[in-house]
Short mmCIF file of C-alpha atoms and ligand atoms in Angstrom, two decimals:
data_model
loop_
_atom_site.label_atom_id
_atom_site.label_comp_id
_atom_site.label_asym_id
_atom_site.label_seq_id
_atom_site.Cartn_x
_atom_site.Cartn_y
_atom_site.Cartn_z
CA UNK A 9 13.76 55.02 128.37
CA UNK A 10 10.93 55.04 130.49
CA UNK A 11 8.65 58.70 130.36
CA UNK A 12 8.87 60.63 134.12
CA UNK A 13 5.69 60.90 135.69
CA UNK A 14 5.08 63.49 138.47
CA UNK A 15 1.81 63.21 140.52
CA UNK A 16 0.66 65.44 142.94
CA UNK A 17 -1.45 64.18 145.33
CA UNK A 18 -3.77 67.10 147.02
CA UNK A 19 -5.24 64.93 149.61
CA UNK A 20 -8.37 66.20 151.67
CA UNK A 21 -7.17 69.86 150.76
CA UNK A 22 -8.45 72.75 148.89
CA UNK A 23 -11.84 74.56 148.29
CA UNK A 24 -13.61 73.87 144.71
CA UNK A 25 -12.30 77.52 144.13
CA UNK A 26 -8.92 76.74 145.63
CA UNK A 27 -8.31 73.50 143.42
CA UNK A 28 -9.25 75.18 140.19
CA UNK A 29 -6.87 78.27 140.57
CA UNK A 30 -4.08 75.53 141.42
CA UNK A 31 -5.21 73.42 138.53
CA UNK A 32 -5.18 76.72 136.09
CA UNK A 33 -1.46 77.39 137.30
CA UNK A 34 -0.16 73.76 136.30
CA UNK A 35 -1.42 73.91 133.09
CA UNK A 36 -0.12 77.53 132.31
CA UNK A 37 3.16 76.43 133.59
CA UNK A 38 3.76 72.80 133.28
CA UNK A 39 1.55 72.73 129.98
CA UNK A 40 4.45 72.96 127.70
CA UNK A 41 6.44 69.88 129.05
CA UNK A 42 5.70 66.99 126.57
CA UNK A 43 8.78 64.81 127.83
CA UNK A 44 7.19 63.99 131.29
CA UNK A 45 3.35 63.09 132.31
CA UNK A 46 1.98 65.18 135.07
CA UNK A 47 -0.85 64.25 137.03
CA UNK A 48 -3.11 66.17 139.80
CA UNK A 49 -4.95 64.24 142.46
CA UNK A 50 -7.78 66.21 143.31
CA UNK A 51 -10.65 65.28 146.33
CA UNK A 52 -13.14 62.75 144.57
CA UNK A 53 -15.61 65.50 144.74
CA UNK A 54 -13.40 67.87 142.64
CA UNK A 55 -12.44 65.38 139.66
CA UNK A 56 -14.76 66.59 137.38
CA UNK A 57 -14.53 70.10 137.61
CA UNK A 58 -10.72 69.57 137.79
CA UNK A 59 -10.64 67.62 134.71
CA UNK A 60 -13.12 69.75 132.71
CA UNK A 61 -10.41 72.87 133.96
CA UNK A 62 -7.26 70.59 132.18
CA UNK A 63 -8.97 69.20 129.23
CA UNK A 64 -7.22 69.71 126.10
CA UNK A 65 -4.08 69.99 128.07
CA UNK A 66 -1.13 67.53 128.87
CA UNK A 67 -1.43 67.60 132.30
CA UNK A 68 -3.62 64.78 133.41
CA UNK A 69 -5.87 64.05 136.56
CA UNK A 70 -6.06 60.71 139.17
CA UNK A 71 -8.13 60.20 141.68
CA UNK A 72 -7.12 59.27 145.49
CA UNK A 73 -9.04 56.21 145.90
CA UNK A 74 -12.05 53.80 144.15
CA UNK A 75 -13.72 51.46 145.39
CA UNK A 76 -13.34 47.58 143.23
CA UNK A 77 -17.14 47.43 142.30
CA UNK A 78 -18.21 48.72 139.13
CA UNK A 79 -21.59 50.19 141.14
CA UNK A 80 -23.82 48.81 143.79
CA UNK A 81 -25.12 49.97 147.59
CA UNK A 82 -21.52 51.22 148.89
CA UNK A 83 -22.49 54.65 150.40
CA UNK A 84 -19.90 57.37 150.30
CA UNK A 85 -17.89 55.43 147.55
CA UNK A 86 -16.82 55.94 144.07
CA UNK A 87 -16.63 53.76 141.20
CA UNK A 88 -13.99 53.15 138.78
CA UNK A 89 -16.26 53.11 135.77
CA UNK A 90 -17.93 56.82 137.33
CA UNK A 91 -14.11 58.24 138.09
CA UNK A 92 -13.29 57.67 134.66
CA UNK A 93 -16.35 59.30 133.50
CA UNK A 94 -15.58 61.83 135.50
CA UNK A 95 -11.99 62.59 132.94
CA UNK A 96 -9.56 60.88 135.28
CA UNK A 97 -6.56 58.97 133.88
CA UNK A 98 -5.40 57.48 137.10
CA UNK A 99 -6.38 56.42 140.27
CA UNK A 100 -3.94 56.34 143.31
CA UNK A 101 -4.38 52.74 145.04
CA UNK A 102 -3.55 52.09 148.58
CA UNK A 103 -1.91 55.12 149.65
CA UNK A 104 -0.63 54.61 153.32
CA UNK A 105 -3.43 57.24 154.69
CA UNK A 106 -5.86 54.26 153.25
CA UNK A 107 -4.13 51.46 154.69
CA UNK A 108 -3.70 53.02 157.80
CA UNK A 109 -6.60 54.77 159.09
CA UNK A 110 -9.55 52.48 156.33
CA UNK A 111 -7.74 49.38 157.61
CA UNK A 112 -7.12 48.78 153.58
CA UNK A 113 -5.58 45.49 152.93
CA UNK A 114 -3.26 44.09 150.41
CA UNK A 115 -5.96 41.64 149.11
CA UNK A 116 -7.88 44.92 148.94
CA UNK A 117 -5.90 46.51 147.17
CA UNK A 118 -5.34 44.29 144.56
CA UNK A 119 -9.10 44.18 143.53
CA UNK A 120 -9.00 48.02 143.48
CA UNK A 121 -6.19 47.56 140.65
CA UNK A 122 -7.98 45.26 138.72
CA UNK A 123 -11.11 47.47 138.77
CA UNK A 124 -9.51 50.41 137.65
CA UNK A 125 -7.37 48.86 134.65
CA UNK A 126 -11.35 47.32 133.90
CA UNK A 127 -12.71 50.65 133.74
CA UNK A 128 -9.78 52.05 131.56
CA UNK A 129 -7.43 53.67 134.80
CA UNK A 130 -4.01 53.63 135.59
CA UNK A 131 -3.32 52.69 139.04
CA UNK A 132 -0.95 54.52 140.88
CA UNK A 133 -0.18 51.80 143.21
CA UNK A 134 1.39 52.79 146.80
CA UNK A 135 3.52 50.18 147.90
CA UNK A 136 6.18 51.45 151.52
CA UNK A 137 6.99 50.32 154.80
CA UNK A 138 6.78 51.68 158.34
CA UNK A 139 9.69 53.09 160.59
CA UNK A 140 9.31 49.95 162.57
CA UNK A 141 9.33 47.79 159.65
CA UNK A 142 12.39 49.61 158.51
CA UNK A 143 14.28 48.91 161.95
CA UNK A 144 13.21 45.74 162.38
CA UNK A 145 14.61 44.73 158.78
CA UNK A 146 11.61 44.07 157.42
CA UNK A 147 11.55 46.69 154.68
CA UNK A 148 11.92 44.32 151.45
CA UNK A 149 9.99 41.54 153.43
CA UNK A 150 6.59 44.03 153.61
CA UNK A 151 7.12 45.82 150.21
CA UNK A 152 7.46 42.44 148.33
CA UNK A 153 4.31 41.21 150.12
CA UNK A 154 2.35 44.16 149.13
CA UNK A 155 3.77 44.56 145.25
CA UNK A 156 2.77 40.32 144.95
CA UNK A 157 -0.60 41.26 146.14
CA UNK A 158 -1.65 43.81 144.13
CA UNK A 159 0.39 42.40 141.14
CA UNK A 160 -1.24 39.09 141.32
CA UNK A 161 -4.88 39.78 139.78
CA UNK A 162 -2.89 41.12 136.86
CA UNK A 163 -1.33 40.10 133.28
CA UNK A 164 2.27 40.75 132.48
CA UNK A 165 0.98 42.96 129.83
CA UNK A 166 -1.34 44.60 132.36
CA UNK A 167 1.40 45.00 134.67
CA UNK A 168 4.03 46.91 132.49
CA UNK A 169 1.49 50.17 132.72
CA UNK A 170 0.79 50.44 136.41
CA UNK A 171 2.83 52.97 138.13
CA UNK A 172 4.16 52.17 141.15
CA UNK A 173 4.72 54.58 143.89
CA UNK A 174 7.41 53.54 146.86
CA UNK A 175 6.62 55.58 149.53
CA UNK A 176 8.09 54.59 153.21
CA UNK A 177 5.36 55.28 155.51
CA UNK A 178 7.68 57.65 157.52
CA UNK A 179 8.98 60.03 155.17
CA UNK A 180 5.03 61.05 154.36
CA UNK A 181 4.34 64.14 155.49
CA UNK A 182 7.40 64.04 157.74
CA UNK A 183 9.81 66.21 156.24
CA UNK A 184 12.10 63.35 156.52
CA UNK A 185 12.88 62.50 152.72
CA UNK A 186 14.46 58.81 152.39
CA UNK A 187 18.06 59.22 151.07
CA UNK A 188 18.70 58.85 146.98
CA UNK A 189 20.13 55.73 147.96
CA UNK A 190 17.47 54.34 150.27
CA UNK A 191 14.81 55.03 147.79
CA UNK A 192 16.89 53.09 144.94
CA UNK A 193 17.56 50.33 146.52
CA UNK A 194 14.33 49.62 147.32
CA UNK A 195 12.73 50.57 143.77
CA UNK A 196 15.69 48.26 142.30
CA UNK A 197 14.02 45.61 144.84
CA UNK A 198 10.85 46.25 143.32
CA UNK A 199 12.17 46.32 139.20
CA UNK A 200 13.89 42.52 140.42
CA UNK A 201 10.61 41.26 141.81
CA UNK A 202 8.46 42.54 138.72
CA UNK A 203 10.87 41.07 136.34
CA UNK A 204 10.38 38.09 138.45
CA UNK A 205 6.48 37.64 138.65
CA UNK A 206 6.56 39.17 134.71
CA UNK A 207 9.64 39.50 132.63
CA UNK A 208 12.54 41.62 132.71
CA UNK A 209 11.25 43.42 129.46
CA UNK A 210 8.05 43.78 131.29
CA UNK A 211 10.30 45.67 134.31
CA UNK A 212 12.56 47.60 132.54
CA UNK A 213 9.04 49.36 131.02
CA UNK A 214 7.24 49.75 134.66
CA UNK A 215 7.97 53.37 135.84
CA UNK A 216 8.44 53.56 139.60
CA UNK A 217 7.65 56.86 141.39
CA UNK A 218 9.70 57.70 144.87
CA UNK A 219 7.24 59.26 146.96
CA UNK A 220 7.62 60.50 151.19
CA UNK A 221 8.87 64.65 151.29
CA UNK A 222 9.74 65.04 147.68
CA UNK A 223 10.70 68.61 147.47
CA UNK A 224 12.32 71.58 145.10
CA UNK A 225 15.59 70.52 146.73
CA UNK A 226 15.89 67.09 146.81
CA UNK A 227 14.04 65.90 143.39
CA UNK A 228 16.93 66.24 141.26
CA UNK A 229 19.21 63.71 142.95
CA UNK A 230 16.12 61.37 143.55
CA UNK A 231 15.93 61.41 139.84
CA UNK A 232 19.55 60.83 139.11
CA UNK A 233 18.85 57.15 140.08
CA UNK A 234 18.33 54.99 137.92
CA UNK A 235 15.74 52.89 138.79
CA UNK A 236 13.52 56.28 140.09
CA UNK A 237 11.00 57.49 137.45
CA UNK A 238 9.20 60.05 138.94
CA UNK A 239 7.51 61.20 141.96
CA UNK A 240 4.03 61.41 144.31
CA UNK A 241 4.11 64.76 145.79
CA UNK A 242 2.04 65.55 148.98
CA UNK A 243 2.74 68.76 150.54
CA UNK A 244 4.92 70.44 148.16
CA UNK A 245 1.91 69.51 145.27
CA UNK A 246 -0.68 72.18 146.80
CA UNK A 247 1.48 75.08 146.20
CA UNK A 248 1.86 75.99 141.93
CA UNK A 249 5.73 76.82 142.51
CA UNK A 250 7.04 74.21 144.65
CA UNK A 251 4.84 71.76 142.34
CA UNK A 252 6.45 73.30 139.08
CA UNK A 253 9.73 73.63 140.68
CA UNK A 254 9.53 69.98 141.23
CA UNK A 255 8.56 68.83 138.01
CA UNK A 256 11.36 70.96 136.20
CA UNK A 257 13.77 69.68 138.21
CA UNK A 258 12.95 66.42 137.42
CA UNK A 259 12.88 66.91 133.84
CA UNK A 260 16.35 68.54 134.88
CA UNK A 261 18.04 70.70 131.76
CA UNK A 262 15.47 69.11 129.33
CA UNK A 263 12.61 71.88 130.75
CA UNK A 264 14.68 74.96 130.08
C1 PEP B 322 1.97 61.39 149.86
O1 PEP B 322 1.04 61.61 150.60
O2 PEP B 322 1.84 60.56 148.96
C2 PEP B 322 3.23 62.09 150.10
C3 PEP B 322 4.30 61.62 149.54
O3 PEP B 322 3.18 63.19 150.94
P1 PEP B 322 4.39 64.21 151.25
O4 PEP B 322 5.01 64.59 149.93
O5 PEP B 322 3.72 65.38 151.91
O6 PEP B 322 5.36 63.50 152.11
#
């Protein structure tokens, strides 16, 4: 059985003031789950303050980005090694935003991974095509591509405890959710090709987050799949009851 893990990813939103009240109402409410991990992705700048609001509590906190170095002359950047300082659990690695507008690359992005399991983080890897990759059938083709690169710089053993995300590029932000059986066949894709650069015991333990308009509504039946194990929330994650209402529903009749 692999643990659910809900992430919400808060993006360039939120005063300091904004992201502690939000951080507050998690823990109240989602403190109590102990059957799921829940994770808040605050702005770099409000990690620390974020985490120092959740500590003691269950509900853990990732950043959105790091850069591979451990430290060095990289204005503007953060380190692995200072994130963690900083209380995170988790980093989120080559989110779409990243790749498209930072011209991130899948070599990239792979470094970025092996940094953060160095410095003692959990990647959150973000792995999803475009539309046009979709209609051009290219879908499996550009996920596999970006899963072998970022997989590569690892060890089997290292591999079984990154979280992968599968978010296609056009259901971000778009209100346009992929359909329970879009998203599985793709994470199914994914479990095959881990068991393939790893082990199939190595796959059956990697927990694969659906991520791209997760919502109250729809999280349920995402969930029902089997090989979906959670989600990365955008929107829906900066607002305490569509978060909550999100996690419970994906911890379905085990939260009441
Ligand atoms: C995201 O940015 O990772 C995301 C999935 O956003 P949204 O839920 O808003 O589509």
């Amino acid at each position: 059985m692999r643990r659910p893990i809900i992430a919400g990813n808060w993006k360039m939103h939120l005063t300091l003031s904004e992201a502690l009240a939000l951080a507050a109402e998690v823990r109240n409410r989602c403190g109590r789950f102990r059957q799921a991990d829940v994770v808040v992705a605050p702005v770099g700048l409000h990690v620390h303050p974020v985490a120092a609001r959740l500590e003691g509590s269950t509900i853990a906190v990732a950043a959105q980005n790091c850069h591979a170095a451990a430290k060095g002359a990289f204005t503007g950047e953060l380190s692995p090694a200072q994130i963690r300082d900083a209380g995170a659990a988790y980093v989120i690695i080559g989110h779409s935003e990243r790749r498209q507008f930072f011209g991130e690359t899948d070599e990239g992005v792979g470094k970025k991974g092996r940094a953060a399991i160095d410095h003692g983080l959990v990647p959150i890897l973000c792995i999803g095509e475009t539309l046009a990759e979709r209609e051009a059938g290219r879908m499996l083709e550009v996920v596999t591509r970006q899963l072998d690169a970022a997989l590569a710089p690892l060890t089997p053993e290292e591999v079984a405890d990154v979280v992968i995300a599968y978010e296609p590029v056009w259901a971000i932000g778009t209100g346009r959710t992929a359909t329970p059986a879009q998203a599985q066949e793709v994470h199914a894709a994914i479990r095959r090709r881990v068991a393939e650069k790893t082990s199939p015991a190595i796959a059956e333990r990697v927990r694969i987050q659906y991520g791209g308009s997760v919502k109250p509504d729809n999280i349920a039946t995402l969930m029902a799949e089997p090989d979906i194990d959670g989600a990365l929330v955008g929107g829906a994650s900066l607002e305490a009851n569509s978060f909550v209402q999100i996690v419970t529903g994906a911890l379905g009749a085990e939260s009441n």
